[in-house]
Amino acid sequence: MSAPVIAIDAMGGDFGPHCIVPASIAALAEFPSLHLVLVGQAPVLEDSLARHPGVDRSRLRIEHASDVIAMDERPAQVLRGKPDSSMRRVLEMVRSGQAQACVSAGNTGALMALSRYVLKTLPGIDRPAMVTAVPTERGHCHLLDLGANVDCSAEHLYQFAVMGAVAAEALGIERPRVALLNVGTEEIKGNQQVKLAASLLQQAEGLNYIGYIEGDGLYRGEADVVVCDGFVGNILLKSSEGLVGMVSMRLEALFKQSLGARLVGALALPLLRRLQGDLAPARHNGASFLGLQGIVVKSHGSAGPDGFQSAIRRAYREVHEDLPQRLHGRLEHLL
């Protein structure tokens, strides 16, 4: 593979360059062939880079963009104004071929609106969907949509299932099992849109649709791709992240309650730390916008350097697998 170039919206997220610059430097160390373009207010970025002497500037350059999109700006306002925002510029770099992918921790609604406007969707796709890997007992499950589409029709859910299956195949899962998230596994359960989506998926040739799945089945690893609308998916993802944090905090508190608990904790702490690392949201940070004519990865706005580096890692892997082209080829057949 030729040296991939990824454009980084360096002004997005809760922490901006303070987080994104060190994450980018770490990503360059992780992937020796990677080239990054930090897009944002050049004086601010140069100042941040100056705090990290020894950076290989042959693989890292700065592209100036004067505007910054705030986390609370409305997508309609963003589309009409701020033509020189860092978010818009990274998308334009992907469209022009200057970069093979882009990563942003900025305003999700604005990123989705600009992505659809600048990059357009693949033929046959009405709406892009956000997908990420969720840890399960057996490895990982690809969950979509995560909030890009709060209201979905049965046809949208069908398209999400097809895109999720193709993405899972590209990332190494052979014949991925596809399921619809529902309130039960029986055919009579669920709302009308889920039932209609199930009917469409049952008729799809070349798709390994296994039926309905409940939330606990997702974490048991009963499916490789789980499909739902963005309202449900976003709540599920945020609840999962909160649960991991709460359980970790409770365990640490228990290990401090008495001398005996401290002794047990001293023995168990290495395993607990390892488990925390495996389940930490930062390790799985980075949601892909599937269905676009280009690779766009959304980092959690509150992600720290490790989390943002994880989002860059996801973008790098999708470039390596040429995911949009794979999607285009398979969608022609399945849709």
mmCIF file of C-alpha atoms in Angstrom:
data_model
loop_
_atom_site.group_PDB
_atom_site.id
_atom_site.type_symbol
_atom_site.label_atom_id
_atom_site.label_comp_id
_atom_site.label_asym_id
_atom_site.label_seq_id
_atom_site.Cartn_x
_atom_site.Cartn_y
_atom_site.Cartn_z
ATOM 1 C CA MET A 1 0.000 0.000 0.000
ATOM 2 C CA SER A 2 1.293 3.478 -0.900
ATOM 3 C CA ALA A 3 1.792 5.914 1.955
ATOM 4 C CA PRO A 4 -1.726 6.803 3.182
ATOM 5 C CA VAL A 5 -2.599 10.413 3.972
ATOM 6 C CA ILE A 6 -5.214 11.169 6.629
ATOM 7 C CA ALA A 7 -6.554 14.684 7.183
ATOM 8 C CA ILE A 8 -7.214 15.602 10.824
ATOM 9 C CA ASP A 9 -9.719 18.222 11.974
ATOM 10 C CA ALA A 10 -7.364 19.535 14.652
ATOM 11 C CA MET A 11 -9.809 22.078 16.113
ATOM 12 C CA GLY A 12 -12.717 19.728 16.882
ATOM 13 C CA GLY A 13 -13.811 18.116 20.129
ATOM 14 C CA ASP A 14 -13.794 19.276 23.725
ATOM 15 C CA PHE A 15 -9.996 19.611 23.928
ATOM 16 C CA GLY A 16 -8.928 20.590 20.389
ATOM 17 C CA PRO A 17 -5.175 20.665 19.611
ATOM 18 C CA HIS A 18 -4.285 19.976 23.257
ATOM 19 C CA CYS A 19 -5.528 16.403 22.687
ATOM 20 C CA ILE A 20 -5.291 15.973 18.926
ATOM 21 C CA VAL A 21 -1.642 16.968 18.400
ATOM 22 C CA PRO A 22 -0.162 14.361 20.810
ATOM 23 C CA ALA A 23 -2.595 11.742 19.480
ATOM 24 C CA SER A 24 -1.415 12.455 15.934
ATOM 25 C CA ILE A 25 2.245 12.215 16.922
ATOM 26 C CA ALA A 26 1.572 8.862 18.600
ATOM 27 C CA ALA A 27 -0.237 7.605 15.474
ATOM 28 C CA LEU A 28 2.768 8.501 13.315
ATOM 29 C CA ALA A 29 4.971 6.441 15.640
ATOM 30 C CA GLU A 30 2.519 3.522 15.445
ATOM 31 C CA PHE A 31 2.293 3.526 11.635
ATOM 32 C CA PRO A 32 5.658 4.330 9.963
ATOM 33 C CA SER A 33 4.081 4.743 6.501
ATOM 34 C CA LEU A 34 1.344 7.128 7.657
ATOM 35 C CA HIS A 35 1.232 10.813 6.691
ATOM 36 C CA LEU A 36 -1.025 13.273 8.516
ATOM 37 C CA VAL A 37 -2.302 16.749 7.699
ATOM 38 C CA LEU A 38 -3.418 18.785 10.718
ATOM 39 C CA VAL A 39 -6.072 21.245 9.560
ATOM 40 C CA GLY A 40 -6.908 24.256 11.709
ATOM 41 C CA GLN A 41 -5.638 27.620 12.872
ATOM 42 C CA ALA A 42 -1.947 27.409 11.949
ATOM 43 C CA PRO A 43 -0.503 29.594 14.762
ATOM 44 C CA VAL A 44 -2.317 27.526 17.392
ATOM 45 C CA LEU A 45 -1.176 24.245 15.849
ATOM 46 C CA GLU A 46 2.424 25.376 15.457
ATOM 47 C CA ASP A 47 2.440 26.377 19.123
ATOM 48 C CA SER A 48 1.118 22.947 20.119
ATOM 49 C CA LEU A 49 3.695 21.156 17.962
ATOM 50 C CA ALA A 50 6.494 23.240 19.491
ATOM 51 C CA ARG A 51 5.798 21.482 22.796
ATOM 52 C CA HIS A 52 6.740 18.159 21.174
ATOM 53 C CA PRO A 53 10.306 18.555 19.863
ATOM 54 C CA GLY A 54 11.674 15.924 17.539
ATOM 55 C CA VAL A 55 8.487 15.368 15.532
ATOM 56 C CA ASP A 56 9.135 14.128 11.992
ATOM 57 C CA ARG A 57 7.684 17.011 9.992
ATOM 58 C CA SER A 58 8.259 15.159 6.731
ATOM 59 C CA ARG A 59 5.160 13.103 7.588
ATOM 60 C CA LEU A 60 3.194 15.798 9.385
ATOM 61 C CA ARG A 61 2.162 19.104 7.905
ATOM 62 C CA ILE A 62 -0.232 21.885 8.858
ATOM 63 C CA GLU A 63 -2.961 23.261 6.612
ATOM 64 C CA HIS A 64 -4.446 26.572 7.737
ATOM 65 C CA ALA A 65 -8.224 26.930 8.176
ATOM 66 C CA SER A 66 -9.526 30.108 9.749
ATOM 67 C CA ASP A 67 -12.951 28.953 11.005
ATOM 68 C CA VAL A 68 -13.862 26.615 13.856
ATOM 69 C CA ILE A 69 -17.251 24.896 14.155
ATOM 70 C CA ALA A 70 -18.539 24.955 17.738
ATOM 71 C CA MET A 71 -19.972 21.820 19.318
ATOM 72 C CA ASP A 72 -23.432 23.423 19.640
ATOM 73 C CA GLU A 73 -23.787 24.941 16.164
ATOM 74 C CA ARG A 74 -26.751 23.808 14.072
ATOM 75 C CA PRO A 75 -25.957 21.814 10.907
ATOM 76 C CA ALA A 76 -27.986 24.218 8.746
ATOM 77 C CA GLN A 77 -25.880 27.135 9.969
ATOM 78 C CA VAL A 78 -22.686 25.231 9.269
ATOM 79 C CA LEU A 79 -23.756 24.421 5.692
ATOM 80 C CA ARG A 80 -24.547 28.073 4.930
ATOM 81 C CA GLY A 81 -21.561 29.636 6.656
ATOM 82 C CA LYS A 82 -17.958 28.972 7.664
ATOM 83 C CA PRO A 83 -16.643 27.794 4.292
ATOM 84 C CA ASP A 84 -13.085 27.779 5.682
ATOM 85 C CA SER A 85 -13.743 25.639 8.741
ATOM 86 C CA SER A 86 -11.263 22.905 9.648
ATOM 87 C CA MET A 87 -14.069 20.341 9.446
ATOM 88 C CA ARG A 88 -15.091 21.303 5.948
ATOM 89 C CA ARG A 89 -11.515 21.499 4.735
ATOM 90 C CA VAL A 90 -10.646 17.925 5.768
ATOM 91 C CA LEU A 91 -13.701 16.649 3.883
ATOM 92 C CA GLU A 92 -12.718 18.638 0.793
ATOM 93 C CA MET A 93 -9.243 17.093 0.980
ATOM 94 C CA VAL A 94 -10.819 13.632 0.861
ATOM 95 C CA ARG A 95 -13.044 14.633 -2.074
ATOM 96 C CA SER A 96 -10.094 16.024 -4.052
ATOM 97 C CA GLY A 97 -7.878 13.008 -3.340
ATOM 98 C CA GLN A 98 -5.336 14.953 -1.270
ATOM 99 C CA ALA A 99 -6.231 12.615 1.625
ATOM 100 C CA GLN A 100 -7.652 9.094 1.682
ATOM 101 C CA ALA A 101 -9.577 9.630 4.934
ATOM 102 C CA CYS A 102 -10.378 12.229 7.563
ATOM 103 C CA VAL A 103 -10.943 12.173 11.318
ATOM 104 C CA SER A 104 -12.861 14.692 13.433
ATOM 105 C CA ALA A 105 -13.979 14.925 17.064
ATOM 106 C CA GLY A 106 -16.228 17.873 16.272
ATOM 107 C CA ASN A 107 -19.965 18.487 16.176
ATOM 108 C CA THR A 108 -21.574 15.190 15.014
ATOM 109 C CA GLY A 109 -24.578 16.761 13.299
ATOM 110 C CA ALA A 110 -22.390 19.258 11.459
ATOM 111 C CA LEU A 111 -19.934 16.538 10.403
ATOM 112 C CA MET A 112 -22.744 14.375 9.035
ATOM 113 C CA ALA A 113 -24.364 17.270 7.167
ATOM 114 C CA LEU A 114 -21.070 18.438 5.669
ATOM 115 C CA SER A 115 -20.036 14.871 4.802
ATOM 116 C CA ARG A 116 -23.221 14.295 2.834
ATOM 117 C CA TYR A 117 -22.881 17.668 1.110
ATOM 118 C CA VAL A 118 -19.172 17.442 0.244
ATOM 119 C CA LEU A 119 -18.659 13.708 -0.365
ATOM 120 C CA LYS A 120 -22.179 12.519 -1.315
ATOM 121 C CA THR A 121 -23.501 9.029 -0.617
ATOM 122 C CA LEU A 122 -22.753 5.861 -2.540
ATOM 123 C CA PRO A 123 -25.322 4.807 -5.183
ATOM 124 C CA GLY A 124 -28.285 3.071 -3.549
ATOM 125 C CA ILE A 125 -27.701 4.588 -0.102
ATOM 126 C CA ASP A 126 -30.188 7.143 1.226
ATOM 127 C CA ARG A 127 -28.413 7.963 4.467
ATOM 128 C CA PRO A 128 -24.937 7.274 5.874
ATOM 129 C CA ALA A 129 -24.834 5.395 9.172
ATOM 130 C CA MET A 130 -22.406 5.542 12.092
ATOM 131 C CA VAL A 131 -20.839 2.233 13.077
ATOM 132 C CA THR A 132 -18.323 1.206 15.726
ATOM 133 C CA ALA A 133 -16.958 -1.997 17.252
ATOM 134 C CA VAL A 134 -18.442 -2.940 20.638
ATOM 135 C CA PRO A 135 -16.608 -5.484 22.850
ATOM 136 C CA THR A 136 -18.418 -8.785 23.465
ATOM 137 C CA GLU A 137 -17.672 -12.122 25.159
ATOM 138 C CA ARG A 138 -16.366 -13.475 21.843
ATOM 139 C CA GLY A 139 -14.542 -10.429 20.534
ATOM 140 C CA HIS A 140 -16.366 -7.535 18.896
ATOM 141 C CA CYS A 141 -19.696 -6.698 17.340
ATOM 142 C CA HIS A 142 -20.293 -3.937 14.791
ATOM 143 C CA LEU A 143 -23.191 -1.764 15.985
ATOM 144 C CA LEU A 144 -25.057 0.720 13.781
ATOM 145 C CA ASP A 145 -26.584 3.300 13.640
ATOM 146 C CA LEU A 146 -25.113 5.206 16.592
ATOM 147 C CA GLY A 147 -27.006 8.467 16.303
ATOM 148 C CA ALA A 148 -26.709 9.840 12.785
ATOM 149 C CA ASN A 149 -30.292 8.809 11.955
ATOM 150 C CA VAL A 150 -32.732 9.078 14.844
ATOM 151 C CA ASP A 151 -35.797 8.253 12.737
ATOM 152 C CA CYS A 152 -35.361 5.377 10.301
ATOM 153 C CA SER A 153 -37.591 3.507 7.880
ATOM 154 C CA ALA A 154 -37.406 -0.242 7.308
ATOM 155 C CA GLU A 155 -35.509 0.415 4.067
ATOM 156 C CA HIS A 156 -32.923 2.458 5.961
ATOM 157 C CA LEU A 157 -32.403 -0.376 8.468
ATOM 158 C CA TYR A 158 -31.992 -2.780 5.547
ATOM 159 C CA GLN A 159 -29.332 -0.550 3.987
ATOM 160 C CA PHE A 160 -27.549 -0.274 7.360
ATOM 161 C CA ALA A 161 -27.490 -4.071 7.625
ATOM 162 C CA VAL A 162 -25.941 -4.444 4.174
ATOM 163 C CA MET A 163 -23.302 -1.775 4.858
ATOM 164 C CA GLY A 164 -22.507 -3.226 8.284
ATOM 165 C CA ALA A 165 -22.042 -6.706 6.822
ATOM 166 C CA VAL A 166 -19.697 -5.466 4.101
ATOM 167 C CA ALA A 167 -17.672 -3.429 6.613
ATOM 168 C CA ALA A 168 -17.370 -6.446 8.936
ATOM 169 C CA GLU A 169 -16.166 -8.594 6.027
ATOM 170 C CA ALA A 170 -13.583 -5.980 5.092
ATOM 171 C CA LEU A 171 -12.303 -5.967 8.649
ATOM 172 C CA GLY A 172 -11.760 -9.729 8.701
ATOM 173 C CA ILE A 173 -15.061 -11.411 9.643
ATOM 174 C CA GLU A 174 -16.041 -14.156 7.212
ATOM 175 C CA ARG A 175 -19.775 -14.311 6.462
ATOM 176 C CA PRO A 176 -20.782 -12.043 9.380
ATOM 177 C CA ARG A 177 -23.971 -12.827 11.265
ATOM 178 C CA VAL A 178 -26.403 -9.905 10.958
ATOM 179 C CA ALA A 179 -29.186 -9.280 13.478
ATOM 180 C CA LEU A 180 -31.807 -6.628 14.223
ATOM 181 C CA LEU A 181 -31.838 -5.258 17.776
ATOM 182 C CA ASN A 182 -35.277 -5.823 19.259
ATOM 183 C CA VAL A 183 -37.213 -6.153 22.518
ATOM 184 C CA GLY A 184 -37.450 -9.924 22.014
ATOM 185 C CA THR A 185 -36.363 -12.677 19.647
ATOM 186 C CA GLU A 186 -39.866 -13.858 18.714
ATOM 187 C CA GLU A 187 -41.256 -12.838 15.310
ATOM 188 C CA ILE A 188 -44.281 -11.124 16.890
ATOM 189 C CA LYS A 189 -42.080 -8.731 18.932
ATOM 190 C CA GLY A 190 -41.009 -5.245 17.882
ATOM 191 C CA ASN A 191 -42.419 -2.145 16.240
ATOM 192 C CA GLN A 192 -43.623 -1.944 12.662
ATOM 193 C CA GLN A 193 -40.376 -0.649 11.158
ATOM 194 C CA VAL A 194 -38.338 -3.471 12.715
ATOM 195 C CA LYS A 195 -40.813 -6.103 11.495
ATOM 196 C CA LEU A 196 -40.739 -4.663 7.965
ATOM 197 C CA ALA A 197 -36.936 -4.528 8.032
ATOM 198 C CA ALA A 198 -36.857 -8.176 9.110
ATOM 199 C CA SER A 199 -39.021 -9.092 6.136
ATOM 200 C CA LEU A 200 -36.625 -7.308 3.765
ATOM 201 C CA LEU A 201 -33.565 -8.953 5.310
ATOM 202 C CA GLN A 202 -35.097 -12.429 5.159
ATOM 203 C CA GLN A 203 -35.383 -12.041 1.390
ATOM 204 C CA ALA A 204 -31.850 -10.693 0.886
ATOM 205 C CA GLU A 205 -29.556 -13.077 -0.986
ATOM 206 C CA GLY A 206 -25.925 -13.168 0.078
ATOM 207 C CA LEU A 207 -26.608 -11.759 3.540
ATOM 208 C CA ASN A 208 -26.270 -13.963 6.631
ATOM 209 C CA TYR A 209 -29.309 -12.606 8.486
ATOM 210 C CA ILE A 210 -29.980 -14.526 11.721
ATOM 211 C CA GLY A 211 -33.062 -12.681 13.032
ATOM 212 C CA TYR A 212 -33.700 -10.591 16.125
ATOM 213 C CA ILE A 213 -31.287 -10.109 19.003
ATOM 214 C CA GLU A 214 -31.773 -8.571 22.443
ATOM 215 C CA GLY A 215 -29.297 -6.300 24.211
ATOM 216 C CA ASP A 216 -27.814 -9.073 26.347
ATOM 217 C CA GLY A 217 -27.322 -11.238 23.251
ATOM 218 C CA LEU A 218 -25.261 -8.466 21.704
ATOM 219 C CA TYR A 219 -22.751 -8.633 24.574
ATOM 220 C CA ARG A 220 -22.710 -12.441 24.477
ATOM 221 C CA GLY A 221 -21.444 -12.175 20.920
ATOM 222 C CA GLU A 222 -24.444 -13.828 19.269
ATOM 223 C CA ALA A 223 -24.086 -11.619 16.174
ATOM 224 C CA ASP A 224 -21.274 -9.868 14.314
ATOM 225 C CA VAL A 225 -23.405 -6.954 13.068
ATOM 226 C CA VAL A 226 -26.298 -5.513 15.063
ATOM 227 C CA VAL A 227 -28.634 -3.005 13.426
ATOM 228 C CA CYS A 228 -30.941 -0.435 15.027
ATOM 229 C CA ASP A 229 -32.012 3.175 14.527
ATOM 230 C CA GLY A 230 -29.746 5.969 15.769
ATOM 231 C CA PHE A 231 -31.946 6.820 18.746
ATOM 232 C CA VAL A 232 -31.627 3.328 20.232
ATOM 233 C CA GLY A 233 -28.001 2.856 19.168
ATOM 234 C CA ASN A 234 -26.775 6.070 20.740
ATOM 235 C CA ILE A 235 -28.472 5.322 24.054
ATOM 236 C CA LEU A 236 -27.090 1.769 24.042
ATOM 237 C CA LEU A 237 -23.536 2.945 23.346
ATOM 238 C CA LYS A 238 -23.539 5.740 25.939
ATOM 239 C CA SER A 239 -25.125 3.432 28.550
ATOM 240 C CA SER A 240 -22.449 0.815 27.878
ATOM 241 C CA GLU A 241 -19.668 3.359 28.355
ATOM 242 C CA GLY A 242 -21.249 4.580 31.586
ATOM 243 C CA LEU A 243 -21.653 1.022 32.883
ATOM 244 C CA VAL A 244 -17.966 0.219 32.311
ATOM 245 C CA GLY A 245 -16.959 3.322 34.238
ATOM 246 C CA MET A 246 -19.374 2.635 37.093
ATOM 247 C CA VAL A 247 -18.305 -1.008 37.533
ATOM 248 C CA SER A 248 -14.624 -0.033 37.554
ATOM 249 C CA MET A 249 -15.234 2.663 40.168
ATOM 250 C CA ARG A 250 -17.285 0.325 42.375
ATOM 251 C CA LEU A 251 -14.627 -2.400 42.271
ATOM 252 C CA GLU A 252 -11.842 -0.003 43.203
ATOM 253 C CA ALA A 253 -13.951 1.342 46.080
ATOM 254 C CA LEU A 254 -14.604 -2.203 47.357
ATOM 255 C CA PHE A 255 -10.884 -2.994 47.341
ATOM 256 C CA LYS A 256 -10.256 -0.029 49.656
ATOM 257 C CA GLN A 257 -12.894 -0.796 52.317
ATOM 258 C CA SER A 258 -10.775 -2.938 54.667
ATOM 259 C CA LEU A 259 -7.325 -4.399 55.149
ATOM 260 C CA GLY A 260 -8.447 -7.775 53.796
ATOM 261 C CA ALA A 261 -10.035 -6.109 50.795
ATOM 262 C CA ARG A 262 -6.807 -4.193 50.161
ATOM 263 C CA LEU A 263 -4.814 -7.432 50.200
ATOM 264 C CA VAL A 264 -7.237 -9.053 47.755
ATOM 265 C CA GLY A 265 -7.162 -5.887 45.674
ATOM 266 C CA ALA A 266 -3.375 -5.931 45.508
ATOM 267 C CA LEU A 267 -3.575 -9.377 43.924
ATOM 268 C CA ALA A 268 -6.554 -8.609 41.693
ATOM 269 C CA LEU A 269 -5.553 -5.110 40.610
ATOM 270 C CA PRO A 270 -3.341 -6.164 37.658
ATOM 271 C CA LEU A 271 -6.185 -8.245 36.226
ATOM 272 C CA LEU A 272 -8.679 -5.449 36.893
ATOM 273 C CA ARG A 273 -6.444 -2.933 35.119
ATOM 274 C CA ARG A 274 -6.158 -5.291 32.154
ATOM 275 C CA LEU A 275 -9.941 -5.699 32.029
ATOM 276 C CA GLN A 276 -10.402 -1.937 32.255
ATOM 277 C CA GLY A 277 -8.013 -1.517 29.353
ATOM 278 C CA ASP A 278 -9.848 -4.088 27.231
ATOM 279 C CA LEU A 279 -13.239 -2.482 27.847
ATOM 280 C CA ALA A 280 -12.196 1.182 28.029
ATOM 281 C CA PRO A 281 -14.224 3.369 25.646
ATOM 282 C CA ALA A 282 -10.975 5.038 24.506
ATOM 283 C CA ARG A 283 -9.708 1.760 23.066
ATOM 284 C CA HIS A 284 -12.830 1.370 20.924
ATOM 285 C CA ASN A 285 -13.237 5.050 20.071
ATOM 286 C CA GLY A 286 -13.910 5.953 16.453
ATOM 287 C CA ALA A 287 -17.198 5.574 14.587
ATOM 288 C CA SER A 288 -17.190 5.310 10.794
ATOM 289 C CA PHE A 289 -19.699 7.086 8.563
ATOM 290 C CA LEU A 290 -20.628 4.216 6.246
ATOM 291 C CA GLY A 291 -22.240 4.920 2.894
ATOM 292 C CA LEU A 292 -20.217 7.959 1.833
ATOM 293 C CA GLN A 293 -17.925 8.270 -1.176
ATOM 294 C CA GLY A 294 -14.955 8.593 1.142
ATOM 295 C CA ILE A 295 -13.747 7.581 4.605
ATOM 296 C CA VAL A 296 -14.897 9.728 7.525
ATOM 297 C CA VAL A 297 -14.247 8.687 11.136
ATOM 298 C CA LYS A 298 -15.898 10.462 14.045
ATOM 299 C CA SER A 299 -14.079 10.512 17.376
ATOM 300 C CA HIS A 300 -15.966 11.029 20.627
ATOM 301 C CA GLY A 301 -15.884 14.729 21.466
ATOM 302 C CA SER A 302 -14.601 14.077 24.986
ATOM 303 C CA ALA A 303 -11.927 11.566 23.925
ATOM 304 C CA GLY A 304 -8.390 12.076 25.218
ATOM 305 C CA PRO A 305 -5.196 11.447 23.227
ATOM 306 C CA ASP A 306 -5.474 7.637 23.482
ATOM 307 C CA GLY A 307 -9.069 7.734 22.279
ATOM 308 C CA PHE A 308 -8.333 10.039 19.362
ATOM 309 C CA GLN A 309 -5.383 7.868 18.370
ATOM 310 C CA SER A 310 -7.814 4.928 18.278
ATOM 311 C CA ALA A 311 -9.992 6.881 15.826
ATOM 312 C CA ILE A 312 -6.967 7.526 13.583
ATOM 313 C CA ARG A 313 -6.148 3.821 13.801
ATOM 314 C CA ARG A 314 -9.653 2.961 12.545
ATOM 315 C CA ALA A 315 -9.313 5.388 9.632
ATOM 316 C CA TYR A 316 -5.908 3.905 8.735
ATOM 317 C CA ARG A 317 -7.347 0.401 8.674
ATOM 318 C CA GLU A 318 -10.284 1.431 6.479
ATOM 319 C CA VAL A 319 -7.879 3.072 4.027
ATOM 320 C CA HIS A 320 -5.821 -0.127 3.980
ATOM 321 C CA GLU A 321 -8.959 -2.169 3.232
ATOM 322 C CA ASP A 322 -10.262 0.370 0.661
ATOM 323 C CA LEU A 323 -13.630 0.230 2.395
ATOM 324 C CA PRO A 324 -15.657 2.655 0.182
ATOM 325 C CA GLN A 325 -14.725 0.728 -2.966
ATOM 326 C CA ARG A 326 -15.612 -2.575 -1.313
ATOM 327 C CA LEU A 327 -18.935 -1.140 -0.227
ATOM 328 C CA HIS A 328 -19.666 0.152 -3.707
ATOM 329 C CA GLY A 329 -19.005 -3.234 -5.287
ATOM 330 C CA ARG A 330 -21.111 -5.214 -2.804
ATOM 331 C CA LEU A 331 -23.941 -2.675 -2.648
ATOM 332 C CA GLU A 332 -24.451 -2.939 -6.391
ATOM 333 C CA HIS A 333 -25.185 -6.629 -5.902
ATOM 334 C CA LEU A 334 -27.176 -6.522 -2.654
ATOM 335 C CA LEU A 335 -29.210 -3.366 -3.234
#
